[in-house]
């Protein structure tokens, strides 16, 4: 079953120098439970695609379907709730709240949504991501790799169907980056979630189930060629 799908997706910007087609007719489908990478050169449209999949931006044309819901048809308030309950985000710069400790950062999305913390589920996330000894630490006390693990734990905590990660290893050294992606892959299998990462790192991309390659706003290879 497809958990994510785009149909004829276009994102067009009007600039003083002319029209820019950030996405130009992208149609992809991602199965439930897949661990997928989106790759492409700088400016290829890969981050724009990720933002569309996450409902962070609206398409000029086409559809984005998440768990059977056309997110383009949702009002802003509906979309906010839908994102919070169905999609987890992991950003390159972590986006941790500096005045909250590790535990508080992890459970923040649940608190914002007025939901109870599933302590048993949270325990399994903490163990998997090796954060047990850091729960009382503040973000500034953590290494980059540790902060990224906290960001992943926060994304997992709401039990979203989909986790979207934009260059999650961009600020990490190669060893730590590989370790973090390995943890994401094992987390996807353990917690039965779909993970999509944007990366320019070919070694990282090769760790995923398959690769979707974007160039000039179009799919230039991916699922059919790369699926393993």
mmCIF file of C-alpha atoms in Angstrom:
data_model
loop_
_atom_site.group_PDB
_atom_site.id
_atom_site.type_symbol
_atom_site.label_atom_id
_atom_site.label_comp_id
_atom_site.label_asym_id
_atom_site.label_seq_id
_atom_site.Cartn_x
_atom_site.Cartn_y
_atom_site.Cartn_z
ATOM 1 C CA UNK A 1 0.000 0.000 0.000
ATOM 2 C CA UNK A 2 1.274 3.479 -0.889
ATOM 3 C CA UNK A 3 1.542 5.846 2.057
ATOM 4 C CA UNK A 4 2.856 8.762 -0.048
ATOM 5 C CA UNK A 5 2.005 9.652 -3.628
ATOM 6 C CA UNK A 6 2.346 12.642 -5.938
ATOM 7 C CA UNK A 7 0.494 13.064 -9.232
ATOM 8 C CA UNK A 8 1.728 15.543 -11.827
ATOM 9 C CA UNK A 9 3.227 17.711 -9.112
ATOM 10 C CA UNK A 10 4.384 21.165 -10.178
ATOM 11 C CA UNK A 11 5.789 24.086 -8.206
ATOM 12 C CA UNK A 12 6.364 27.203 -10.289
ATOM 13 C CA UNK A 13 7.861 30.461 -9.034
ATOM 14 C CA UNK A 14 7.693 33.778 -10.865
ATOM 15 C CA UNK A 15 10.951 35.723 -10.596
ATOM 16 C CA UNK A 16 12.186 38.978 -12.195
ATOM 17 C CA UNK A 17 14.284 36.861 -14.579
ATOM 18 C CA UNK A 18 11.403 34.606 -15.543
ATOM 19 C CA UNK A 19 9.557 31.454 -14.552
ATOM 20 C CA UNK A 20 11.310 28.862 -12.368
ATOM 21 C CA UNK A 21 9.910 25.339 -12.372
ATOM 22 C CA UNK A 22 11.152 23.933 -9.072
ATOM 23 C CA UNK A 23 9.052 20.817 -9.718
ATOM 24 C CA UNK A 24 7.840 19.986 -13.200
ATOM 25 C CA UNK A 25 5.347 17.142 -13.308
ATOM 26 C CA UNK A 26 6.684 14.831 -10.577
ATOM 27 C CA UNK A 27 4.726 11.612 -10.039
ATOM 28 C CA UNK A 28 6.069 9.181 -7.449
ATOM 29 C CA UNK A 29 4.707 6.606 -5.038
ATOM 30 C CA UNK A 30 6.257 5.368 -1.802
ATOM 31 C CA UNK A 31 5.103 2.206 -0.111
ATOM 32 C CA UNK A 32 4.238 1.881 3.553
ATOM 33 C CA UNK A 33 7.325 0.928 5.569
ATOM 34 C CA UNK A 34 9.865 1.928 2.903
ATOM 35 C CA UNK A 35 13.157 3.696 3.670
ATOM 36 C CA UNK A 36 13.720 5.996 0.687
ATOM 37 C CA UNK A 37 16.229 8.658 -0.319
ATOM 38 C CA UNK A 38 15.697 11.609 -2.657
ATOM 39 C CA UNK A 39 18.909 12.767 -4.315
ATOM 40 C CA UNK A 40 19.919 15.403 -6.832
ATOM 41 C CA UNK A 41 22.263 18.307 -7.344
ATOM 42 C CA UNK A 42 21.829 21.624 -5.563
ATOM 43 C CA UNK A 43 18.723 23.366 -6.856
ATOM 44 C CA UNK A 44 17.327 20.205 -8.435
ATOM 45 C CA UNK A 45 14.042 20.411 -6.527
ATOM 46 C CA UNK A 46 14.600 17.655 -3.961
ATOM 47 C CA UNK A 47 13.952 19.806 -0.886
ATOM 48 C CA UNK A 48 10.949 21.394 -2.588
ATOM 49 C CA UNK A 49 9.586 17.886 -3.139
ATOM 50 C CA UNK A 50 10.137 16.985 0.510
ATOM 51 C CA UNK A 51 8.333 20.160 1.614
ATOM 52 C CA UNK A 52 5.411 19.241 -0.632
ATOM 53 C CA UNK A 53 5.261 15.718 0.780
ATOM 54 C CA UNK A 54 5.139 17.190 4.273
ATOM 55 C CA UNK A 55 2.472 19.762 3.515
ATOM 56 C CA UNK A 56 4.863 22.621 4.271
ATOM 57 C CA UNK A 57 4.104 24.221 0.907
ATOM 58 C CA UNK A 58 1.276 24.047 -1.617
ATOM 59 C CA UNK A 59 1.762 22.897 -5.228
ATOM 60 C CA UNK A 60 1.048 25.085 -8.222
ATOM 61 C CA UNK A 61 -0.497 22.050 -9.904
ATOM 62 C CA UNK A 62 -0.957 18.386 -9.096
ATOM 63 C CA UNK A 63 -1.728 16.388 -5.999
ATOM 64 C CA UNK A 64 0.068 15.200 -2.878
ATOM 65 C CA UNK A 65 -1.604 12.209 -1.261
ATOM 66 C CA UNK A 66 -0.577 11.213 2.275
ATOM 67 C CA UNK A 67 -2.319 8.177 3.765
ATOM 68 C CA UNK A 68 -5.108 8.601 1.228
ATOM 69 C CA UNK A 69 -5.618 12.294 2.041
ATOM 70 C CA UNK A 70 -5.074 14.982 -0.590
ATOM 71 C CA UNK A 71 -3.257 17.497 1.588
ATOM 72 C CA UNK A 72 -3.863 20.276 -0.918
ATOM 73 C CA UNK A 73 -7.560 20.178 -0.045
ATOM 74 C CA UNK A 74 -6.988 20.802 3.655
ATOM 75 C CA UNK A 75 -7.422 24.212 5.246
ATOM 76 C CA UNK A 76 -4.410 25.602 7.114
ATOM 77 C CA UNK A 77 -5.757 24.596 10.531
ATOM 78 C CA UNK A 78 -6.683 21.111 9.269
ATOM 79 C CA UNK A 79 -3.275 20.720 7.657
ATOM 80 C CA UNK A 80 -1.494 21.689 10.888
ATOM 81 C CA UNK A 81 -3.327 18.980 12.819
ATOM 82 C CA UNK A 82 -2.864 16.438 10.014
ATOM 83 C CA UNK A 83 0.903 17.061 9.906
ATOM 84 C CA UNK A 84 1.255 16.826 13.665
ATOM 85 C CA UNK A 85 -0.529 13.473 13.765
ATOM 86 C CA UNK A 86 0.795 11.829 10.605
ATOM 87 C CA UNK A 87 4.200 13.297 9.722
ATOM 88 C CA UNK A 88 7.425 13.650 11.684
ATOM 89 C CA UNK A 89 10.156 16.029 10.540
ATOM 90 C CA UNK A 90 13.925 15.815 11.029
ATOM 91 C CA UNK A 91 15.872 18.864 9.912
ATOM 92 C CA UNK A 92 19.573 19.372 9.233
ATOM 93 C CA UNK A 93 19.841 21.970 12.012
ATOM 94 C CA UNK A 94 17.994 19.787 14.565
ATOM 95 C CA UNK A 95 15.559 22.570 15.646
ATOM 96 C CA UNK A 96 15.706 21.572 19.316
ATOM 97 C CA UNK A 97 14.257 24.021 21.855
ATOM 98 C CA UNK A 98 17.313 25.308 23.759
ATOM 99 C CA UNK A 99 15.504 25.869 27.088
ATOM 100 C CA UNK A 100 14.125 22.301 27.200
ATOM 101 C CA UNK A 101 16.115 19.219 28.162
ATOM 102 C CA UNK A 102 16.343 16.129 25.973
ATOM 103 C CA UNK A 103 13.267 14.409 27.417
ATOM 104 C CA UNK A 104 11.184 17.583 27.168
ATOM 105 C CA UNK A 105 12.250 18.094 23.554
ATOM 106 C CA UNK A 106 11.295 14.525 22.656
ATOM 107 C CA UNK A 107 7.774 14.726 24.111
ATOM 108 C CA UNK A 108 7.098 18.336 23.018
ATOM 109 C CA UNK A 109 4.945 17.409 19.945
ATOM 110 C CA UNK A 110 2.774 15.189 22.145
ATOM 111 C CA UNK A 111 2.315 17.953 24.703
ATOM 112 C CA UNK A 112 1.407 20.455 21.974
ATOM 113 C CA UNK A 113 -1.241 18.041 20.697
ATOM 114 C CA UNK A 114 -2.606 17.372 24.193
ATOM 115 C CA UNK A 115 -1.774 13.667 23.969
ATOM 116 C CA UNK A 116 -0.600 11.291 26.663
ATOM 117 C CA UNK A 117 3.002 10.058 26.477
ATOM 118 C CA UNK A 118 3.221 6.337 25.730
ATOM 119 C CA UNK A 119 6.047 5.684 28.182
ATOM 120 C CA UNK A 120 6.677 2.101 27.028
ATOM 121 C CA UNK A 121 6.962 3.213 23.404
ATOM 122 C CA UNK A 122 9.148 6.143 24.426
ATOM 123 C CA UNK A 123 11.414 3.802 26.399
ATOM 124 C CA UNK A 124 12.007 1.702 23.290
ATOM 125 C CA UNK A 125 12.884 4.803 21.254
ATOM 126 C CA UNK A 126 15.299 6.035 23.931
ATOM 127 C CA UNK A 127 17.026 2.658 24.091
ATOM 128 C CA UNK A 128 17.234 2.311 20.303
ATOM 129 C CA UNK A 129 18.769 5.776 19.909
ATOM 130 C CA UNK A 130 21.047 5.414 22.935
ATOM 131 C CA UNK A 131 19.772 8.500 24.756
ATOM 132 C CA UNK A 132 19.241 7.020 28.232
ATOM 133 C CA UNK A 133 22.128 8.931 29.839
ATOM 134 C CA UNK A 134 21.227 12.238 28.171
ATOM 135 C CA UNK A 135 17.575 12.740 29.106
ATOM 136 C CA UNK A 136 18.313 15.544 31.595
ATOM 137 C CA UNK A 137 20.903 17.255 29.378
ATOM 138 C CA UNK A 138 20.257 20.546 27.608
ATOM 139 C CA UNK A 139 20.786 20.711 23.819
ATOM 140 C CA UNK A 140 23.960 22.822 24.087
ATOM 141 C CA UNK A 141 25.566 20.023 26.106
ATOM 142 C CA UNK A 142 25.195 17.501 23.279
ATOM 143 C CA UNK A 143 27.329 16.695 20.255
ATOM 144 C CA UNK A 144 25.869 17.132 16.774
ATOM 145 C CA UNK A 145 25.211 13.420 16.484
ATOM 146 C CA UNK A 146 23.448 13.343 19.844
ATOM 147 C CA UNK A 147 21.293 16.347 18.930
ATOM 148 C CA UNK A 148 20.289 14.640 15.700
ATOM 149 C CA UNK A 149 19.332 11.512 17.637
ATOM 150 C CA UNK A 150 17.106 13.647 19.856
ATOM 151 C CA UNK A 151 15.503 15.161 16.747
ATOM 152 C CA UNK A 152 14.846 11.646 15.397
ATOM 153 C CA UNK A 153 13.400 10.541 18.748
ATOM 154 C CA UNK A 154 11.106 13.582 18.736
ATOM 155 C CA UNK A 155 9.920 12.705 15.216
ATOM 156 C CA UNK A 156 9.275 9.091 16.240
ATOM 157 C CA UNK A 157 7.503 9.938 19.495
ATOM 158 C CA UNK A 158 4.148 10.811 17.907
ATOM 159 C CA UNK A 159 4.059 7.469 16.043
ATOM 160 C CA UNK A 160 3.713 9.191 12.660
ATOM 161 C CA UNK A 161 3.062 7.174 9.522
ATOM 162 C CA UNK A 162 5.825 9.093 7.746
ATOM 163 C CA UNK A 163 9.106 10.700 8.773
ATOM 164 C CA UNK A 164 10.660 13.254 6.410
ATOM 165 C CA UNK A 165 14.311 14.169 6.918
ATOM 166 C CA UNK A 166 16.022 17.032 5.077
ATOM 167 C CA UNK A 167 19.791 16.423 4.878
ATOM 168 C CA UNK A 168 19.800 14.815 8.343
ATOM 169 C CA UNK A 169 23.553 14.139 8.172
ATOM 170 C CA UNK A 170 24.586 17.451 6.604
ATOM 171 C CA UNK A 171 26.171 18.822 9.803
ATOM 172 C CA UNK A 172 27.724 15.524 10.897
ATOM 173 C CA UNK A 173 31.050 13.883 10.133
ATOM 174 C CA UNK A 174 30.903 10.855 7.829
ATOM 175 C CA UNK A 175 31.160 8.243 10.602
ATOM 176 C CA UNK A 176 28.461 9.859 12.757
ATOM 177 C CA UNK A 177 26.286 10.477 9.691
ATOM 178 C CA UNK A 178 26.432 6.827 8.682
ATOM 179 C CA UNK A 179 25.611 5.801 12.250
ATOM 180 C CA UNK A 180 22.605 8.152 12.409
ATOM 181 C CA UNK A 181 21.196 6.860 9.103
ATOM 182 C CA UNK A 182 21.743 3.300 10.294
ATOM 183 C CA UNK A 183 19.724 4.113 13.408
ATOM 184 C CA UNK A 184 16.994 5.673 11.273
ATOM 185 C CA UNK A 185 16.861 2.533 9.148
ATOM 186 C CA UNK A 186 16.621 0.246 12.153
ATOM 187 C CA UNK A 187 14.015 2.549 13.714
ATOM 188 C CA UNK A 188 11.902 2.403 10.551
ATOM 189 C CA UNK A 189 11.910 -1.382 10.693
ATOM 190 C CA UNK A 190 11.364 -1.558 14.457
ATOM 191 C CA UNK A 191 8.560 1.003 14.648
ATOM 192 C CA UNK A 192 6.983 0.211 11.252
ATOM 193 C CA UNK A 193 7.287 3.696 9.800
ATOM 194 C CA UNK A 194 8.065 5.104 6.374
ATOM 195 C CA UNK A 195 11.152 7.325 6.213
ATOM 196 C CA UNK A 196 12.103 9.616 3.329
ATOM 197 C CA UNK A 197 15.425 11.455 3.456
ATOM 198 C CA UNK A 198 16.859 14.118 1.183
ATOM 199 C CA UNK A 199 20.606 13.738 0.796
ATOM 200 C CA UNK A 200 23.401 14.712 -1.576
ATOM 201 C CA UNK A 201 25.616 11.955 -0.107
ATOM 202 C CA UNK A 202 25.667 8.917 -2.398
ATOM 203 C CA UNK A 203 26.951 6.613 0.336
ATOM 204 C CA UNK A 204 24.035 7.590 2.558
ATOM 205 C CA UNK A 205 21.585 7.157 -0.329
ATOM 206 C CA UNK A 206 22.865 3.641 -0.971
ATOM 207 C CA UNK A 207 21.854 2.662 2.571
ATOM 208 C CA UNK A 208 18.172 3.198 1.719
ATOM 209 C CA UNK A 209 15.775 0.721 0.118
ATOM 210 C CA UNK A 210 15.667 2.720 -3.088
ATOM 211 C CA UNK A 211 16.611 6.094 -4.516
ATOM 212 C CA UNK A 212 14.492 8.726 -6.254
ATOM 213 C CA UNK A 213 16.725 11.014 -8.341
ATOM 214 C CA UNK A 214 15.525 14.543 -9.108
ATOM 215 C CA UNK A 215 17.129 16.863 -11.679
ATOM 216 C CA UNK A 216 15.702 20.124 -13.016
ATOM 217 C CA UNK A 217 12.448 19.471 -11.187
ATOM 218 C CA UNK A 218 11.867 16.097 -12.842
ATOM 219 C CA UNK A 219 12.361 12.487 -11.770
ATOM 220 C CA UNK A 220 15.431 11.251 -13.666
ATOM 221 C CA UNK A 221 15.553 7.721 -12.328
ATOM 222 C CA UNK A 222 14.692 6.036 -9.090
ATOM 223 C CA UNK A 223 12.141 3.523 -8.066
ATOM 224 C CA UNK A 224 12.141 1.308 -11.124
ATOM 225 C CA UNK A 225 15.911 1.441 -11.574
ATOM 226 C CA UNK A 226 17.092 1.503 -7.977
ATOM 227 C CA UNK A 227 14.589 -0.611 -6.083
ATOM 228 C CA UNK A 228 16.285 -3.464 -4.304
#
